[in-house]
Each structure stands twice: as structure tokens, then as C-alpha cells.
Amino acid sequence: MTTPAQSIAPLTLTPDQERRIDEILGRYPTRRAACIPTLHVCQEAIGWVSPDVIAYVAQRLGMATSEVQGVVTFYTMYHQAPVGKHVLWVCRTLSCDLRGGKTIQEHAEKRLGCHAGETTKDGTWTLKKAECLAACGYAPMVQIDDRFYENLTPEKLDALMDRIEKGEMPTQEETAWVPNTASS
Amino acid sequence: MPDYKNILSNRYPLAQSWTLAVAERAGAYGPAKKALGTMTPEQIKNEVKAANIRGRGGAGFPAGMKWGFLNPKPGQDVYLVINADEGEPGTFKDRTIMEKDPHRLIEGCIIAMYAIGAHKTFIYVRCELVLSIQRLEAAVKEAHAKGYLGARPFGKDHAMEIVVHPGAGAYICGEETSLLNSLEGQRGEPRLKPPFPAVKGAFGMPTIVNNVETIASVPDVVAMGGEPWSNLSLLPPEMKDGGTRLYGISGHVLKPGVFEAPVGITLRELIYDFGGGMLHAGRPLKGVIPGGSSTPVLRPEDKVHAPDPKSPMNKWHGKSHLDVPMAVDTMRNLGTMLGTCCAIVMDSSVNMVEASRNLMKFYHHESCGQCTPCREGTGWLEDTLNKLASGRGKASDVDLLVDISNNMMGNTICALADGTAMPMLAFVRKYRKEFLEAADKGLSPSQTRLDEAVRAALVGAARAQSHASHAVGGAA
């Protein structure tokens, strides 16, 4: 159960990633509780949750691979197949849809030449539909990799994607909500 | 509009409000010092009880009473778990606390841990809220460095740790027992109750699960005293629904966003004062979902019917549903729920078959699949609505929606099925004509677009801005 990580599975993590997992393990009274955050570290490392990742996490945490698989398939944020360099999630739940979620999705599909759930031929973008991302008042919005971009129009989305394709990573603050001072 | 004071959100507008230095200069950790330095756990619990905080996560359970359920056996650890898995469609308020004032939540955790005898808090944040997680983790580090967390917070011999735990994308994990399973590294399937978390929660230990906003209110309760804080509410004290809270508003209003106001403002104030009124003068309000998508929709034309003077609703007899104060009990008496106090506003351009189809798709996607009535029911509702929308439906399908809903309610381990069925029933009951029309001839292409009314403006904006600049503007 506590076999050194390097020898247990084909997945190789950097010493820094290994340290992060050790640190995560220290937070909980059980090893298993580290499952979800450990899977996040692995996904960050190789881009998706491969069978190797599942085998690695199972051995590192003393779980059966079927148990790890069960966790992976339950949650939507683990990619169970390789994805593009960037993942674009368009929120399509009610509040966003009332303010243009579908228009944003259609615009992204046209720009990328692929449908939601697919990856562009050049492997740059994976487009996905998201359920409520807790940004309802700042709709329409998308999540690109680990950032929210809110209060969008097709034009603003294009500008963001242009910059991201050039290697920039616009901050979340650029489009983010600002506190309401109406009542103070 | 009355000039309500921002208390919970008073640090939001400060530059770098999420850092300890700025927050502390504006009053943070004063209440924690007072609580740990001068009060006993019993005294804090009494103030929280007197504050009449109804849980801000949606169920509206009195927080003070929840804390009172703890009765750990000797040798048992007690855990505090913060539910920051904000994801109820329409709800986006807890995020504002975590992004703009994480120290308020951490201070609340410190006071609460001391009061309930816990040494560890797990803040379960949905992993999509990356900025919230980053700000919380940084804030925990800062609090440690200052000695506000660790072995002897504020000189008290009561060690405290806070762990920020990411979820992995599942609406159901906002249900407290599902959240606990997820925290333990399992699939996020709800547990049968009893035992309740206060008896057997995280890692089998007595656990209190509270919403972000509930715990973030605790420092102000300590600072002001429970009763004065409770009296911030516009409601009479006997309603036991106290304090100030965050309201959200989204959909077809001019100024969507999060606002702070006392408990007990009306939906009309929320929509027309805070929300700035309807998005388009020519498209009046058709329906409003008062507190997240699991709360049944209200129509502005519906009036309170409570002629009996003994009825708690008699005060508002004959008034529009929009003119009733928003409170846990009043909303329940209107046949809906206060929920998370985040309203979704729909104007006359919205087809309610399509609106409900959007939400039923959500619930079908998010049902954990553990209980048959929910797993099958949510899918069956979505299929039936798809049939109606595509013109393959018949009038009896409208009754089928009612039938399925009635067979889901009360027949499952957790409340997801009820939170699906109740709004479905309200949509059918209040907009039945639209459902029958859809059964007759399906929905037109424009009816299946919920953004039809705003599309021209969005695409127009694109055209107007093209060739202008590539810079992305701030929030409009």
C-alpha cells in the first residue's frame, strides 16, 4: 500500500507533483479521502485521466482500480479521454441561456468548426457544454481551462480566444463581476 | 429604495479585499479575538441561536439549532464542514464571499470551531471555482502565518486547521451527505438519514455541515450580538428569520448581480430596485424562480389568498406574490421555497415548456442514479418534454409530466427528486396552456431559443464592436 510511487505504475510524476500528493495525503484522516484531489494533480500532469492514472492512484491510495474508476466516472471534471490544449466550457443552464448561452455556443462551434463534445482537428480546443457554473448574474459566460470569462458577447469571446491562441492567458478579472455598490 | 447597509459584503469594494492586511484593517478578526478571548463556547452558541440565522444554503434550517444537535462521545473528533459546492442553477452568491472576502469565511470557521469543539474544518469547494480555491488557500496560509490558525489561535489552547478540498464536478455534492461521501473520496451518492451528520458525519465522526454564507455571518453575529443582528431583518422577531443576507438576481433584468439586503425584502424590490427592472420595457415579467432552480416558479399576477385572520399570510391577503417578504416561511406558504435567495427572472419572450426543458435536462444530467424514481424520473421528464417540444407529443403527455413528478416526490434518499418534481409541477400548473399548445403543434424554432429576445443585441454588439478594439472590456 505504501510502495514508493516511482515503481508502482507506468505513470511518472515530477518530484514536485509527488510532493503535492504527499502533502494532500497529510490533510485527511484516511488515505482514500485524497482520491479526488490526487486525481486532479494527475490530470493536470498529463491532461486526462488515463488508465495509467487510475492504476497509479489506486496503488498510491490503497484502493481497488474499480473504486477509483467509480469515482472518475461519477464526476464531470475528469477527462476520460485526451482533450485539446485548451478546454472551452459554455454554460448552458437556464440563467445563461436566457442571456445568450446558445448564441455563444453556436459562435464557438462556427469558429472552431466542431460541435460541443468534440476537439478541433489541430488539437487546440475541446468544446464542451457545461451545467451551471455559478456565474448566473454575469451571463453569458464560459470557462476556459481554469478561468471564468463572464459578461460575454461573441465579439468578446473571439478576442479572448485570439489571445489565448497566441499563448496569452487573459486574467479572470478582465471580464469578471464587480461588487454592486447600489445598496451601500 | 431604502438605504440598506452592507454588513456581510462591506469589504467587497476594497482594493485587494481578499488579503489579510486589507481585511484586518477593515475589521476582520476583531470578532474572532473577542469570541476566543472573552466568550465561552456556550455563549457563542447562544448568540448564534439568538441571531436566528436560517441556513443560507437553501433549506433554511436554523443554524443555532443545528449546532445544538452535536453530542460527541468522549474521544470522538468533531468536524466542521463548509458546503461551498455552489451550483444550484441561478445561485452565485457564495462565490462572491470566497473571491472578495475569504477571511470572513475563515474567521467564521475559527469562531464556529471553537464554539462546537472542532479542531478541523474542511471547506468543500466545487473545483470549477478555481479563483475561490486560490483565494481561500492563500487566506488560510496568511491566517496561519499570523497565528490565527494552528496550535494556539488567539492564545487559546484550541488547535485549529482548515483544509480547502476541491470537488470534481457534481451538483449532487451540494447535498450534505453526498458531500461527505465525496470528501471521503467516494462517489458522491447521498446517504440514508438517520444517522444525521451531527451524529455520524465526515469520517464517521460528529460533523456540522454549514453553508459558506451561514458561517461568514457568524463574525458579525459575535460583533453585534445575536439579537441586534437578528433584528436587522425586516421581519417581526417571532418569525425567527433574522439578519442580513446576499440576494442574487439573474435572467431578464437590467442589473443582474449579487446584492446585500436585510432578510424580508420583496421579490418586487429585488427585481425592480436592486435588479434595475426588466431588461426590455416591452417585455413584462412572466415568471420568477425565487431561490434557485429547485424552487417552484411564481407568477406576478397570482395573489395571496388568506382571508382567515388567523392565517400567517393574512397580512398579505389580496397582494401579488411579488409583494410578500422573502422569508423561509412566507415562501413556503406560497407553495415555493426561499432556497438560496437567488432569483431567475423570465420575461414574456420565454416559452415555459422550453424553460422547464432546460432545467429538466440539468436534473437528468445531475441525478446520481442511486434511487430509481429519480434516475428514471428525471430522464423520463426530459424525454417527455423533448417529445412535446419536437411536436411528437400529445395532450396526455402533459398529465404524464404531473404523474411522473408525483411519483418521484418523497420516494428517494435525498431531495434532488423533490427539487426536480416541485418546479416541474409548478411549471405545468401555472403555464398549462403553453404545454397543451406544445402538445398540439410542438415548439417553433424561435420558441426553443431561450435567448431569442437578446440575440439581436448580442450579435449586434459584435457587429458594432468589430474593427474597433480587441481589448476585452470590464463587466457591463
mmCIF file of C-alpha atoms in Angstrom, chain A residues 4-167:
data_model
loop_
_atom_site.group_PDB
_atom_site.id
_atom_site.type_symbol
_atom_site.label_atom_id
_atom_site.label_comp_id
_atom_site.label_asym_id
_atom_site.label_seq_id
_atom_site.Cartn_x
_atom_site.Cartn_y
_atom_site.Cartn_z
ATOM 1 C CA PRO A 4 7.323 4.011 -3.431
ATOM 2 C CA ALA A 5 5.434 5.811 -6.179
ATOM 3 C CA GLN A 6 8.172 5.514 -8.817
ATOM 4 C CA SER A 7 7.988 1.755 -9.020
ATOM 5 C CA ILE A 8 4.254 1.129 -8.987
ATOM 6 C CA ALA A 9 2.888 2.221 -12.331
ATOM 7 C CA PRO A 10 3.944 3.473 -15.734
ATOM 8 C CA LEU A 11 2.707 6.945 -14.824
ATOM 9 C CA THR A 12 5.654 9.137 -13.867
ATOM 10 C CA LEU A 13 5.083 12.341 -11.982
ATOM 11 C CA THR A 14 7.625 15.032 -11.282
ATOM 12 C CA PRO A 15 9.118 15.192 -7.774
ATOM 13 C CA ASP A 16 7.091 18.364 -7.241
ATOM 14 C CA GLN A 17 3.833 16.613 -8.157
ATOM 15 C CA GLU A 18 4.760 13.730 -5.876
ATOM 16 C CA ARG A 19 5.345 16.193 -3.051
ATOM 17 C CA ARG A 20 1.946 17.752 -3.667
ATOM 18 C CA ILE A 21 0.306 14.346 -3.369
ATOM 19 C CA ASP A 22 2.200 13.635 -0.138
ATOM 20 C CA GLU A 23 1.030 16.998 1.168
ATOM 21 C CA ILE A 24 -2.580 16.185 0.178
ATOM 22 C CA LEU A 25 -2.360 12.827 1.946
ATOM 23 C CA GLY A 26 -1.369 14.619 5.133
ATOM 24 C CA ARG A 27 -4.611 16.600 5.256
ATOM 25 C CA TYR A 28 -7.036 13.737 5.826
ATOM 26 C CA PRO A 29 -7.584 11.035 8.415
ATOM 27 C CA THR A 30 -7.852 8.403 5.654
ATOM 28 C CA ARG A 31 -5.780 7.795 2.517
ATOM 29 C CA ARG A 32 -8.852 7.366 0.407
ATOM 30 C CA ALA A 33 -10.011 10.929 1.076
ATOM 31 C CA ALA A 34 -7.081 12.098 -1.028
ATOM 32 C CA CYS A 35 -8.589 10.406 -4.093
ATOM 33 C CA ILE A 36 -10.313 13.404 -5.680
ATOM 34 C CA PRO A 37 -7.502 15.949 -5.204
ATOM 35 C CA THR A 38 -4.885 13.365 -6.262
ATOM 36 C CA LEU A 39 -6.782 12.686 -9.473
ATOM 37 C CA HIS A 40 -6.762 16.450 -10.108
ATOM 38 C CA VAL A 41 -2.965 16.556 -9.745
ATOM 39 C CA CYS A 42 -2.577 13.647 -12.165
ATOM 40 C CA GLN A 43 -4.969 15.159 -14.691
ATOM 41 C CA GLU A 44 -3.045 18.398 -14.510
ATOM 42 C CA ALA A 45 0.153 16.457 -15.160
ATOM 43 C CA ILE A 46 -0.857 14.545 -18.265
ATOM 44 C CA GLY A 47 -4.044 16.272 -19.426
ATOM 45 C CA TRP A 48 -6.523 13.491 -18.779
ATOM 46 C CA VAL A 49 -7.319 10.569 -16.511
ATOM 47 C CA SER A 50 -5.772 7.657 -18.375
ATOM 48 C CA PRO A 51 -5.921 4.009 -17.274
ATOM 49 C CA ASP A 52 -2.371 4.544 -16.002
ATOM 50 C CA VAL A 53 -3.571 7.361 -13.792
ATOM 51 C CA ILE A 54 -6.283 5.140 -12.362
ATOM 52 C CA ALA A 55 -3.797 2.345 -11.669
ATOM 53 C CA TYR A 56 -1.368 4.789 -10.104
ATOM 54 C CA VAL A 57 -3.968 6.433 -7.837
ATOM 55 C CA ALA A 58 -5.335 3.039 -6.801
ATOM 56 C CA GLN A 59 -1.920 1.809 -5.704
ATOM 57 C CA ARG A 60 -0.845 5.085 -4.132
ATOM 58 C CA LEU A 61 -4.036 5.284 -2.027
ATOM 59 C CA GLY A 62 -4.598 1.585 -1.410
ATOM 60 C CA MET A 63 -7.834 1.415 -3.357
ATOM 61 C CA ALA A 64 -9.068 -1.067 -5.955
ATOM 62 C CA THR A 65 -8.802 0.246 -9.511
ATOM 63 C CA SER A 66 -12.551 -0.323 -9.837
ATOM 64 C CA GLU A 67 -13.119 2.017 -6.903
ATOM 65 C CA VAL A 68 -11.006 4.757 -8.471
ATOM 66 C CA GLN A 69 -12.752 4.146 -11.793
ATOM 67 C CA GLY A 70 -16.077 4.528 -9.995
ATOM 68 C CA VAL A 71 -15.004 7.915 -8.650
ATOM 69 C CA VAL A 72 -13.650 9.064 -12.012
ATOM 70 C CA THR A 73 -16.837 8.217 -13.886
ATOM 71 C CA PHE A 74 -19.072 9.888 -11.302
ATOM 72 C CA TYR A 75 -17.691 13.401 -11.764
ATOM 73 C CA THR A 76 -17.729 15.574 -14.871
ATOM 74 C CA MET A 77 -14.409 17.360 -14.473
ATOM 75 C CA TYR A 78 -12.225 14.328 -15.104
ATOM 76 C CA HIS A 79 -11.458 13.919 -18.789
ATOM 77 C CA GLN A 80 -11.769 10.243 -19.560
ATOM 78 C CA ALA A 81 -10.206 10.718 -22.985
ATOM 79 C CA PRO A 82 -7.452 13.065 -24.168
ATOM 80 C CA VAL A 83 -8.634 16.620 -24.779
ATOM 81 C CA GLY A 84 -7.327 19.600 -26.729
ATOM 82 C CA LYS A 85 -4.694 22.016 -25.479
ATOM 83 C CA HIS A 86 -7.492 24.233 -24.137
ATOM 84 C CA VAL A 87 -10.936 23.204 -22.950
ATOM 85 C CA LEU A 88 -13.781 25.651 -23.526
ATOM 86 C CA TRP A 89 -16.894 25.065 -21.454
ATOM 87 C CA VAL A 90 -20.013 27.015 -22.394
ATOM 88 C CA CYS A 91 -22.573 27.260 -19.602
ATOM 89 C CA ARG A 92 -25.983 26.318 -20.959
ATOM 90 C CA THR A 93 -28.176 26.206 -17.862
ATOM 91 C CA LEU A 94 -31.242 28.434 -17.569
ATOM 92 C CA SER A 95 -29.845 31.784 -16.411
ATOM 93 C CA CYS A 96 -27.071 31.720 -19.015
ATOM 94 C CA ASP A 97 -29.413 30.502 -21.730
ATOM 95 C CA LEU A 98 -31.796 33.394 -21.044
ATOM 96 C CA ARG A 99 -28.921 35.771 -21.749
ATOM 97 C CA GLY A 100 -27.317 34.156 -24.791
ATOM 98 C CA GLY A 101 -25.671 30.864 -23.817
ATOM 99 C CA LYS A 102 -26.831 29.201 -27.016
ATOM 100 C CA THR A 103 -25.622 32.094 -29.165
ATOM 101 C CA ILE A 104 -22.191 31.836 -27.537
ATOM 102 C CA GLN A 105 -22.079 28.085 -28.112
ATOM 103 C CA GLU A 106 -23.069 28.455 -31.759
ATOM 104 C CA HIS A 107 -20.453 31.133 -32.225
ATOM 105 C CA ALA A 108 -17.759 28.919 -30.724
ATOM 106 C CA GLU A 109 -18.861 25.979 -32.867
ATOM 107 C CA LYS A 110 -18.661 28.102 -36.000
ATOM 108 C CA ARG A 111 -15.261 29.487 -35.110
ATOM 109 C CA LEU A 112 -13.807 26.094 -34.213
ATOM 110 C CA GLY A 113 -15.574 24.036 -36.843
ATOM 111 C CA CYS A 114 -16.576 21.414 -34.326
ATOM 112 C CA HIS A 115 -19.540 20.619 -32.123
ATOM 113 C CA ALA A 116 -19.810 20.578 -28.351
ATOM 114 C CA GLY A 117 -18.103 17.424 -27.104
ATOM 115 C CA GLU A 118 -15.524 17.451 -29.895
ATOM 116 C CA THR A 119 -11.911 18.559 -30.312
ATOM 117 C CA THR A 120 -10.640 20.675 -33.196
ATOM 118 C CA LYS A 121 -8.605 18.852 -35.841
ATOM 119 C CA ASP A 122 -5.431 20.687 -34.838
ATOM 120 C CA GLY A 123 -5.927 19.632 -31.226
ATOM 121 C CA THR A 124 -6.031 23.195 -29.900
ATOM 122 C CA TRP A 125 -9.551 23.310 -28.499
ATOM 123 C CA THR A 126 -12.060 20.954 -26.956
ATOM 124 C CA LEU A 127 -15.557 22.430 -26.795
ATOM 125 C CA LYS A 128 -17.933 21.274 -24.074
ATOM 126 C CA LYS A 129 -21.329 22.250 -22.745
ATOM 127 C CA ALA A 130 -21.376 22.910 -19.007
ATOM 128 C CA GLU A 131 -24.164 22.788 -16.468
ATOM 129 C CA CYS A 132 -24.491 25.775 -14.132
ATOM 130 C CA LEU A 133 -21.086 27.255 -13.257
ATOM 131 C CA ALA A 134 -22.360 29.667 -10.546
ATOM 132 C CA ALA A 135 -21.976 32.799 -12.641
ATOM 133 C CA CYS A 136 -25.697 33.289 -13.381
ATOM 134 C CA GLY A 137 -25.745 37.052 -12.935
ATOM 135 C CA TYR A 138 -22.823 37.548 -15.293
ATOM 136 C CA ALA A 139 -24.197 35.586 -18.204
ATOM 137 C CA PRO A 140 -23.388 34.521 -20.823
ATOM 138 C CA MET A 141 -20.121 33.045 -19.664
ATOM 139 C CA VAL A 142 -17.572 30.365 -20.446
ATOM 140 C CA GLN A 143 -14.848 28.594 -18.567
ATOM 141 C CA ILE A 144 -11.563 28.232 -20.463
ATOM 142 C CA ASP A 145 -9.174 25.848 -18.702
ATOM 143 C CA ASP A 146 -9.256 27.123 -15.109
ATOM 144 C CA ARG A 147 -10.658 30.605 -15.644
ATOM 145 C CA PHE A 148 -14.133 32.105 -15.919
ATOM 146 C CA TYR A 149 -14.881 34.699 -18.571
ATOM 147 C CA GLU A 150 -18.139 36.493 -17.885
ATOM 148 C CA ASN A 151 -20.472 39.102 -19.395
ATOM 149 C CA LEU A 152 -19.569 37.855 -22.880
ATOM 150 C CA THR A 153 -20.607 38.718 -26.394
ATOM 151 C CA PRO A 154 -19.443 36.744 -29.440
ATOM 152 C CA GLU A 155 -17.020 39.569 -30.100
ATOM 153 C CA LYS A 156 -15.501 39.457 -26.615
ATOM 154 C CA LEU A 157 -15.171 35.686 -26.818
ATOM 155 C CA ASP A 158 -13.344 35.992 -30.147
ATOM 156 C CA ALA A 159 -10.924 38.497 -28.666
ATOM 157 C CA LEU A 160 -10.212 36.205 -25.733
ATOM 158 C CA MET A 161 -9.719 33.150 -27.915
ATOM 159 C CA ASP A 162 -7.421 35.069 -30.273
ATOM 160 C CA ARG A 163 -5.198 35.991 -27.360
ATOM 161 C CA ILE A 164 -5.241 32.501 -25.893
ATOM 162 C CA GLU A 165 -4.265 31.030 -29.258
ATOM 163 C CA LYS A 166 -1.274 33.371 -29.226
ATOM 164 C CA GLY A 167 -0.190 31.940 -25.905
#
